[in-house]
CSV table of C-alpha atoms and ligand atoms in Angstrom, one decimal:
chain,number,residue,atom,x,y,z
A,7,MET,CA,0.1,-12.5,17.5
A,8,ARG,CA,-1.2,-10.4,20.4
A,9,VAL,CA,-2.1,-6.9,19.3
A,10,SER,CA,0.3,-5.1,21.6
A,11,LYS,CA,3.1,-7.3,20.4
A,12,LYS,CA,2.2,-6.3,16.8
A,13,THR,CA,2.3,-2.6,17.8
A,14,GLU,CA,5.7,-3.1,19.3
A,15,LYS,CA,7.0,-4.8,16.1
A,16,LEU,CA,5.6,-2.2,13.9
A,17,LYS,CA,7.2,0.5,16.0
A,18,ARG,CA,10.6,-1.2,15.4
A,19,ILE,CA,10.0,-1.0,11.7
A,20,LYS,CA,9.2,2.6,12.0
A,21,ASN,CA,12.4,3.4,13.9
A,22,GLU,CA,14.5,1.4,11.4
A,23,ILE,CA,13.0,3.3,8.5
A,24,ILE,CA,13.5,6.7,10.2
A,25,SER,CA,17.2,6.1,10.4
A,26,LEU,CA,17.6,4.3,7.1
A,27,GLU,CA,20.6,6.3,5.9
A,28,GLU,CA,21.4,3.6,3.3
A,29,SER,CA,18.2,4.3,1.4
A,30,PRO,CA,18.8,6.1,-1.9
A,31,LEU,CA,15.8,8.4,-0.9
A,32,TYR,CA,17.1,9.3,2.6
A,33,ALA,CA,19.1,12.4,1.5
A,34,TYR,CA,16.1,13.7,-0.5
A,35,ARG,CA,13.8,13.1,2.5
A,36,THR,CA,16.0,15.0,5.0
A,37,LYS,CA,16.9,17.8,2.6
A,38,ASN,CA,13.2,18.6,2.1
A,39,ASN,CA,12.2,18.0,5.8
A,40,TYR,CA,9.9,15.2,4.6
A,41,PHE,CA,8.7,12.3,6.8
A,42,PRO,CA,8.9,8.7,5.8
A,43,VAL,CA,5.4,7.2,5.4
A,44,ILE,CA,5.3,3.9,7.2
A,45,GLY,CA,1.6,3.1,7.2
A,46,GLU,CA,-1.4,3.6,9.4
A,47,GLY,CA,-4.5,2.0,10.6
A,48,ASN,CA,-5.7,-1.1,12.5
A,49,HIS,CA,-2.8,-3.4,13.5
A,50,ASP,CA,-5.3,-6.2,13.5
A,51,ALA,CA,-6.9,-5.4,10.2
A,52,ASP,CA,-8.4,-8.1,7.9
A,53,LEU,CA,-7.8,-5.7,5.0
A,54,MET,CA,-4.5,-4.2,4.0
A,55,LEU,CA,-4.3,-1.7,1.2
A,56,ILE,CA,-0.9,-1.3,-0.5
A,57,GLY,CA,-0.1,1.7,-2.7
A,58,GLU,CA,3.1,2.6,-4.6
A,59,ALA,CA,4.9,5.4,-2.8
A,60,PRO,CA,4.2,8.6,-0.9
A,61,GLY,CA,3.5,11.8,-2.9
A,62,LYS,CA,4.3,15.3,-1.7
A,63,ASN,CA,1.3,15.6,0.7
A,64,GLU,CA,2.1,12.3,2.3
A,65,ALA,CA,5.8,13.1,2.7
A,66,GLU,CA,4.9,16.4,4.3
A,67,THR,CA,2.6,14.8,6.9
A,68,GLY,CA,3.9,11.2,7.2
A,69,ARG,CA,0.4,9.8,6.4
A,70,PRO,CA,-0.4,7.5,3.5
A,71,PHE,CA,-3.0,8.6,0.9
A,72,CYS,CA,-3.8,12.0,2.4
A,73,GLY,CA,-3.5,14.0,-0.8
A,74,ARG,CA,-5.6,14.0,-4.0
A,75,ALA,CA,-5.4,10.2,-4.6
A,76,GLY,CA,-6.3,9.8,-0.9
A,77,LYS,CA,-9.5,11.8,-1.3
A,78,ILE,CA,-10.5,9.4,-4.1
A,79,LEU,CA,-9.6,6.4,-1.9
A,80,ASP,CA,-11.6,7.8,1.0
A,81,GLU,CA,-14.6,8.2,-1.3
A,82,LEU,CA,-14.2,4.6,-2.7
A,83,LEU,CA,-14.0,3.3,0.9
A,84,ARG,CA,-17.0,5.3,2.1
A,85,ASN,CA,-19.1,4.3,-0.9
A,86,ALA,CA,-18.3,0.6,-0.2
A,87,GLY,CA,-19.1,0.9,3.5
A,88,ILE,CA,-15.5,0.3,4.6
A,89,ASP,CA,-14.2,2.3,7.6
A,90,ARG,CA,-10.7,3.6,7.0
A,91,GLU,CA,-10.0,3.1,10.7
A,92,ASP,CA,-10.7,-0.7,10.4
A,93,ILE,CA,-8.1,-1.3,7.8
A,94,TYR,CA,-4.3,-0.9,7.4
A,95,ILE,CA,-2.9,1.3,4.6
A,96,THR,CA,0.7,1.4,3.5
A,97,ASN,CA,2.9,1.6,0.4
A,98,VAL,CA,5.7,-0.5,-1.1
A,99,ILE,CA,8.1,2.4,-1.0
A,100,LYS,CA,8.2,4.4,2.3
A,101,ASP,CA,9.9,7.6,1.1
A,102,ARG,CA,8.8,10.0,-1.6
A,103,PRO,CA,10.6,9.5,-4.9
A,104,PRO,CA,11.6,12.9,-6.5
A,105,LYS,CA,8.9,14.3,-8.8
A,106,ASN,CA,6.8,11.3,-8.1
A,107,ARG,CA,8.7,9.3,-10.6
A,108,ASP,CA,8.4,5.5,-10.7
A,109,PRO,CA,10.4,3.7,-7.9
A,110,LEU,CA,13.7,2.3,-9.0
A,111,PRO,CA,14.7,-1.4,-8.6
A,112,GLU,CA,17.3,-0.4,-5.9
A,113,GLU,CA,14.6,1.4,-4.0
A,114,ILE,CA,12.4,-1.7,-4.0
A,115,ASP,CA,15.3,-3.7,-2.8
A,116,VAL,CA,15.7,-1.3,0.2
A,117,TYR,CA,12.0,-1.0,1.2
A,118,ALA,CA,10.2,-4.2,0.2
A,119,SER,CA,11.5,-6.2,3.2
A,120,PHE,CA,9.7,-3.7,5.5
A,121,LEU,CA,6.5,-4.3,3.6
A,122,ASP,CA,7.0,-8.0,3.9
A,123,ARG,CA,7.5,-7.7,7.6
A,124,GLN,CA,4.3,-5.5,8.0
A,125,ILE,CA,2.3,-8.2,6.2
A,126,GLU,CA,3.7,-10.9,8.4
A,127,ILE,CA,2.9,-8.9,11.6
A,128,ILE,CA,-0.6,-7.7,10.6
A,129,GLU,CA,-1.6,-11.0,8.9
A,130,PRO,CA,-4.4,-9.6,6.8
A,131,SER,CA,-6.8,-12.1,5.1
A,132,LEU,CA,-7.2,-9.7,2.2
A,133,ILE,CA,-4.5,-7.6,0.5
A,134,VAL,CA,-5.7,-5.0,-2.0
A,135,THR,CA,-2.9,-3.6,-4.2
A,136,LEU,CA,-3.5,-0.2,-5.7
A,137,GLY,CA,-2.0,0.1,-9.2
A,138,ARG,CA,0.5,-1.7,-11.4
A,139,PHE,CA,3.5,-1.3,-9.2
A,140,ALA,CA,2.2,-2.7,-5.9
A,141,SER,CA,0.2,-5.4,-7.8
A,142,ASN,CA,3.3,-6.7,-9.5
A,143,TYR,CA,5.3,-6.7,-6.4
A,144,ILE,CA,2.7,-8.6,-4.3
A,145,LEU,CA,1.7,-11.1,-7.1
A,146,GLN,CA,5.3,-11.9,-7.7
A,147,LYS,CA,6.0,-12.3,-4.0
A,148,TYR,CA,3.2,-14.9,-3.6
A,149,GLY,CA,4.2,-16.8,-6.7
A,150,PHE,CA,1.5,-15.8,-9.2
A,151,GLY,CA,3.9,-14.6,-11.9
A,152,GLU,CA,5.3,-11.3,-12.9
A,153,LYS,CA,4.8,-8.3,-15.2
A,154,PHE,CA,1.0,-8.1,-15.2
A,155,ALA,CA,-0.8,-5.4,-17.1
A,156,ILE,CA,-3.1,-3.9,-14.4
A,157,SER,CA,-6.0,-3.6,-16.9
A,158,LYS,CA,-5.9,-7.4,-17.3
A,159,ILE,CA,-5.9,-8.2,-13.6
A,160,ASN,CA,-8.1,-5.4,-12.1
A,161,GLY,CA,-10.6,-6.8,-9.7
A,162,LYS,CA,-9.5,-10.5,-10.0
A,163,ILE,CA,-9.3,-12.5,-6.8
A,164,TYR,CA,-6.0,-14.4,-6.3
A,165,LYS,CA,-6.2,-17.0,-3.6
A,166,LYS,CA,-3.0,-18.1,-1.9
A,167,GLU,CA,-3.3,-21.8,-1.2
A,168,GLY,CA,-2.2,-22.9,2.2
A,169,LEU,CA,-2.5,-19.3,3.6
A,170,ASN,CA,-5.7,-17.6,4.7
A,171,LEU,CA,-5.0,-14.9,2.1
A,172,LYS,CA,-6.7,-13.4,-0.9
A,173,ILE,CA,-5.2,-10.7,-3.1
A,174,ILE,CA,-7.2,-8.3,-5.2
A,175,PRO,CA,-5.3,-5.9,-7.5
A,176,VAL,CA,-7.2,-2.8,-8.6
A,177,PHE,CA,-6.3,0.4,-10.5
A,178,HIS,CA,-4.5,3.1,-8.6
A,179,PRO,CA,-7.1,5.7,-7.4
A,180,ALA,CA,-5.1,8.4,-9.2
A,181,ALA,CA,-5.8,6.6,-12.5
A,182,SER,CA,-9.4,7.7,-12.1
A,183,ILE,CA,-8.7,11.5,-12.0
A,184,TYR,CA,-9.2,11.9,-15.7
A,185,SER,CA,-11.0,8.7,-16.5
A,186,PRO,CA,-14.7,8.1,-15.5
A,187,GLU,CA,-14.2,4.6,-16.9
A,188,ARG,CA,-11.4,3.8,-14.4
A,189,LYS,CA,-13.6,5.3,-11.6
A,190,LYS,CA,-16.4,2.9,-12.5
A,191,ASP,CA,-13.9,0.0,-12.4
A,192,LEU,CA,-12.7,1.1,-9.0
A,193,VAL,CA,-16.2,1.5,-7.6
A,194,THR,CA,-17.0,-2.0,-8.8
A,195,GLY,CA,-13.7,-3.3,-7.4
A,196,PHE,CA,-14.3,-1.8,-3.9
A,197,ASN,CA,-17.8,-3.1,-3.7
A,198,LYS,CA,-16.4,-6.6,-4.4
A,199,ILE,CA,-13.8,-6.1,-1.7
A,200,SER,CA,-16.5,-5.0,0.7
A,201,ARG,CA,-18.6,-8.1,-0.1
A,202,LEU,CA,-15.6,-10.4,0.5
A,203,LEU,CA,-14.9,-8.7,3.9
A,204,ASN,CA,-18.5,-9.2,5.0
A,205,LYS,CA,-18.7,-12.9,4.0
B,315,URA,N1,-0.1,7.3,-4.0
B,315,URA,C1,0.4,6.2,-3.4
B,315,URA,O1,0.6,5.2,-4.1
B,315,URA,N2,0.5,6.2,-2.1
B,315,URA,C2,0.3,7.2,-1.3
B,315,URA,O2,0.4,7.1,-0.1
B,315,URA,C3,-0.2,8.4,-2.0
B,315,URA,C4,-0.4,8.4,-3.3
């Protein structure tokens, strides 16, 4: 797909989400003057990072991973030699759930189709899912099974036959805030991601 065509299609998604009154999170967004967080980065990226849902900082700015977890993500990317501007970053859920609670099934129902369309438009060759929630959604979508424990799948490469697509689930960057062990796992995971990208 031509890059400008991609940009046009992604803009359509953005406009649809902005006016998504049927979302269970729409009233919370507007009451708090929050922004939806659609995603940002290179529309022609090889690597797409998928998180869970925006937190407070993200909802206040409309940018994914710009708060505390984002700082950790930036450090992981920098350390692995991956330029944030070369990749595309988004979440499964595009609006902030109250008190950062886990997204509900009806929220996934509303937002997942937008993520599916973003993947179709950007056509990444590598999807990295951050945390249990995004990992389970993506692995199930591509037929690898369901209800994985993130500690069992962290850093594994899932190859989707017939598609030029690999998926690597890793811990959510926020999991490393109080755990040096998780931080080490994440550093190892991102170095692996970087090697794959440079192959
Ligand atoms: N956590 C996420 O999963 N996504 C964000 O955008 C920020 C924090």
